[in-house]
Short mmCIF file of C-alpha atoms in Angstrom, two decimals:
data_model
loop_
_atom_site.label_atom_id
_atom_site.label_comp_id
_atom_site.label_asym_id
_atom_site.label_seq_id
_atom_site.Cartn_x
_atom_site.Cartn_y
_atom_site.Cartn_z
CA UNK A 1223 0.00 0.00 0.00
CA UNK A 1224 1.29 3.39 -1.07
CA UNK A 1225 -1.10 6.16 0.02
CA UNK A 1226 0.15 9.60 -0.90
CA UNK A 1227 -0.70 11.18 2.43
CA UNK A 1228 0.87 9.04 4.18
CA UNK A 1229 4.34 9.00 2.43
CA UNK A 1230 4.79 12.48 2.10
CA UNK A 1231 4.73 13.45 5.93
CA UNK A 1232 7.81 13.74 7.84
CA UNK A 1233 6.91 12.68 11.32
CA UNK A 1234 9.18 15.01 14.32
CA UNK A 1235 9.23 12.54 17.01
CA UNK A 1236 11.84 12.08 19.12
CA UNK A 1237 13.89 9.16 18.33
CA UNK A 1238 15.61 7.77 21.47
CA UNK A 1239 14.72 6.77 24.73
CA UNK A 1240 16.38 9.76 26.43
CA UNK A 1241 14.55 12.10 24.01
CA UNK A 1242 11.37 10.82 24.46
CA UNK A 1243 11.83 10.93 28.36
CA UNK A 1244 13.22 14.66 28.44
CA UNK A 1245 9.88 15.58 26.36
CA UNK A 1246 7.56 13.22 28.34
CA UNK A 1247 8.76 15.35 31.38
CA UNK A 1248 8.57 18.67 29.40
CA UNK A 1249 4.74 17.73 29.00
CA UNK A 1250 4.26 17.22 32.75
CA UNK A 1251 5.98 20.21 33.52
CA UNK A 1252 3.93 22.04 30.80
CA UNK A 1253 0.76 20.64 32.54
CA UNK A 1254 -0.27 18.89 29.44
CA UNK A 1255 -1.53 15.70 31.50
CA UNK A 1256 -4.94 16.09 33.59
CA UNK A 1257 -5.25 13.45 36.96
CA UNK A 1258 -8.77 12.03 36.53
CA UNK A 1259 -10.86 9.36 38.28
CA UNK A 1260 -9.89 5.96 36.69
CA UNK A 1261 -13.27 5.34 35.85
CA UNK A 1262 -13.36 8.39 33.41
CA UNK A 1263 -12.00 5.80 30.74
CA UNK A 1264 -14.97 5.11 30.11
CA UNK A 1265 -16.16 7.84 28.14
CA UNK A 1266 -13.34 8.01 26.84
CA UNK A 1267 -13.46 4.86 25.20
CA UNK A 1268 -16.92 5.68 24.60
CA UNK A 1269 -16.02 8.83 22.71
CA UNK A 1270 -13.15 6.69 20.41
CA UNK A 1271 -16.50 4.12 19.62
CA UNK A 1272 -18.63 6.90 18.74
CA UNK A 1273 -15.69 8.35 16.77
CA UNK A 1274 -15.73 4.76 14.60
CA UNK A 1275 -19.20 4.71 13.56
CA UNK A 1276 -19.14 8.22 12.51
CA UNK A 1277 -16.02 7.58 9.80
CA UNK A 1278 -17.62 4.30 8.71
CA UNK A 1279 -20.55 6.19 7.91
CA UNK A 1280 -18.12 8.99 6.27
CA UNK A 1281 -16.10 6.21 4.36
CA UNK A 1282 -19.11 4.61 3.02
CA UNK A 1283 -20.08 8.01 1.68
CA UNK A 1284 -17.11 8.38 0.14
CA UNK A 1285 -15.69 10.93 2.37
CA UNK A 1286 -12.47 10.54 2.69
CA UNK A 1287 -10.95 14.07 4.31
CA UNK A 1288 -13.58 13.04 7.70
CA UNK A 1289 -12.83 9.49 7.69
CA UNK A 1290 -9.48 10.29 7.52
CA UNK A 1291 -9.62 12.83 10.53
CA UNK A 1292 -12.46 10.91 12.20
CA UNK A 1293 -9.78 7.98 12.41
CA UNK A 1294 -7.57 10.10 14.29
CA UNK A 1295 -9.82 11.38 16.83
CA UNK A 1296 -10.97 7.69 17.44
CA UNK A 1297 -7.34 6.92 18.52
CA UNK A 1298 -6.45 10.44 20.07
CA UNK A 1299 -10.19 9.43 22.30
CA UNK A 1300 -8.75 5.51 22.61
CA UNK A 1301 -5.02 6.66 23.82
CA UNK A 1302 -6.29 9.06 26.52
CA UNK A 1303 -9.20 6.24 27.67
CA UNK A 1304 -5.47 3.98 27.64
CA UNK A 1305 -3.28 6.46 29.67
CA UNK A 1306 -6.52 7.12 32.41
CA UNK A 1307 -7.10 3.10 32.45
CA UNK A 1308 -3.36 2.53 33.57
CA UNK A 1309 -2.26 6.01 34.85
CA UNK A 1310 -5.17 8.06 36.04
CA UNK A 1311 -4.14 11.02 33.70
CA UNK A 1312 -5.60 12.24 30.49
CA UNK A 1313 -3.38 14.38 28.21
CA UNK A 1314 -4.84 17.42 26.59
CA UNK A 1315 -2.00 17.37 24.14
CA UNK A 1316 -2.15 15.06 21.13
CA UNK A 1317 1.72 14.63 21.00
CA UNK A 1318 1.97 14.40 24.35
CA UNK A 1319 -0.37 11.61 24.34
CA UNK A 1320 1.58 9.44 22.16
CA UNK A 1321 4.50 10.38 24.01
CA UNK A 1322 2.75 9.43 27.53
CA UNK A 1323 2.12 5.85 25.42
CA UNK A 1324 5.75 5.26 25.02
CA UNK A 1325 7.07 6.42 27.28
CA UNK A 1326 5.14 4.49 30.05
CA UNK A 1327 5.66 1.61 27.65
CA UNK A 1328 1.31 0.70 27.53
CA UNK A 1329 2.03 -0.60 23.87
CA UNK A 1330 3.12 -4.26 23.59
CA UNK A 1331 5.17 -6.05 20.17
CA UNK A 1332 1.79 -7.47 19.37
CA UNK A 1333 -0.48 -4.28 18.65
CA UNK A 1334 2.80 -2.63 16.35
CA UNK A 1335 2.73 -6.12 14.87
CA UNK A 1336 -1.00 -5.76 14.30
CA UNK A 1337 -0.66 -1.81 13.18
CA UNK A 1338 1.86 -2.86 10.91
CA UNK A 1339 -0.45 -5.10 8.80
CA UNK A 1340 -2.21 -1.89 8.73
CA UNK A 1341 0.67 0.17 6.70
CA UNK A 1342 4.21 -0.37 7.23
CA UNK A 1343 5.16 2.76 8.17
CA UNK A 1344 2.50 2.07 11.51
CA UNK A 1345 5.18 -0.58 13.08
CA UNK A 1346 6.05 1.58 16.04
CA UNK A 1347 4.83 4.69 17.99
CA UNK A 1348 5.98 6.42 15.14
CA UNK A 1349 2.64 5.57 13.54
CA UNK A 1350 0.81 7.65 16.21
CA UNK A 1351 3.01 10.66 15.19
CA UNK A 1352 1.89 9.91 11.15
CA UNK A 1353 -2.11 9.55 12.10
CA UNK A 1354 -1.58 12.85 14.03
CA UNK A 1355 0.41 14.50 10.81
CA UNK A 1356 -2.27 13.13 8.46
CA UNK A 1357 -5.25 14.66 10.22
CA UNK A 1358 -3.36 18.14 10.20
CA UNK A 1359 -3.19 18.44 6.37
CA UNK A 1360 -7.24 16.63 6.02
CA UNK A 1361 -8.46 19.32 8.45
CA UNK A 1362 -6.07 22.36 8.15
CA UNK A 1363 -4.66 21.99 3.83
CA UNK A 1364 -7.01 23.75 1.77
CA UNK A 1365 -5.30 21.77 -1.41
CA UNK A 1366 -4.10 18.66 -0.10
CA UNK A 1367 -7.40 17.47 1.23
CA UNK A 1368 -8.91 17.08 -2.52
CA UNK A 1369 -6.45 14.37 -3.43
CA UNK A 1370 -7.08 12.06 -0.13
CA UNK A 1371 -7.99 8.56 -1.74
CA UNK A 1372 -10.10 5.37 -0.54
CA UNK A 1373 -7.08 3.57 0.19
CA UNK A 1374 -5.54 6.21 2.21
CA UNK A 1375 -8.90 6.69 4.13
CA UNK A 1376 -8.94 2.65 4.64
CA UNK A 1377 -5.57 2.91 6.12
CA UNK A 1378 -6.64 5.30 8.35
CA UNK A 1379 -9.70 3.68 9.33
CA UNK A 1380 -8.03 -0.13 9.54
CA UNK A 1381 -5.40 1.71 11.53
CA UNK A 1382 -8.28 2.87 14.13
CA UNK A 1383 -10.14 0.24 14.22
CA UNK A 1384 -6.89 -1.92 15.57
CA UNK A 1385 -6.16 0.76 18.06
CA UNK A 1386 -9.89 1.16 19.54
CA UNK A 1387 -10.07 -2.76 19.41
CA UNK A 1388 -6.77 -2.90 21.54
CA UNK A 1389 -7.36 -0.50 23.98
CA UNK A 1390 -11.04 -1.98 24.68
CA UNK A 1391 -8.99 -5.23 25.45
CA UNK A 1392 -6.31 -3.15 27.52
CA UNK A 1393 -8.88 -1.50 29.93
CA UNK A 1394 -10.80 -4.65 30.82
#
């Protein structure tokens, strides 16, 4: 699979474990993460289901900018449902989400195994970082967004489906 979108973005994550731990505690200290009652995962997860019926019924309208974006706030609404499940905190911050994901290590071999029969370029938290990039130019390019295809949109939505799926297993 070759979608367009997804090849073109160049994902600014940081690389190493030391990186990702100096910018996990820049988040905290930024007061991007929110303490919440453990049992608020449940609307998150909630909100991430809602999230996937909406961009099915964009993707079988053919609509692929909001299935596409959709996707992203399924698993943006799936990883905060995650961090409050395990951790009791919510971020507020998309990249410091993912970065709360890695760095607490709540992803195992077997979900990037499972992302990566998505797309190969969603074989490590790097995908995260891509799903985040790709909703920027659906929602925010007022010329990119015309040239989204079905297949990217299917990635998108294959990718979220996987995540929701996991995390609904994770918080049980």
């Amino acid at each position: 699979m070759s979608g367009n979108i997804f090849e073109e973005i160049n994902v600014k994550f940081p690389k190493n474990e030391d990186k990702i731990a100096r910018a996990f505690e820049s988040c905290k200290a930024r007061n991007k993460f929110i303490d919440v009652p453990k049992e608020s995962y449940k609307e998150h997860l909630e909100m991430a289901k809602d999230d996937l019926v909406s961009l099915n019924y964009d993707f079988n309208k053919e609509n692929w900018r909001w299935t596409i974006i959709k996707s992203y706030y399924s698993i943006f609404h799936a990883t905060n449902a995650l961090l409050i499940n395990k951790l009791d905190f919510f971020s507020k911050d998309h990249l410091c989400a993912i970065l709360a994901l890695k760095y607490k290590d709540l992803m195992n071999d077997n979900i990037y195994q499972e992302l990566g029969k998505v797309y190969e370029k969603f074989s490590d938290i790097f995908g995260f970082a891509i799903m985040f990039e790709a909703r920027k130019l659906s929602q925010y390019s007022a010329t990119k967004w015309k040239n989204l295809t079905k297949e990217e949109a299917e990635i998108a939505r294959k990718f979220a489906k996987k995540f929701v799926s996991y995390v609904e297993g994770e918080c049980k």
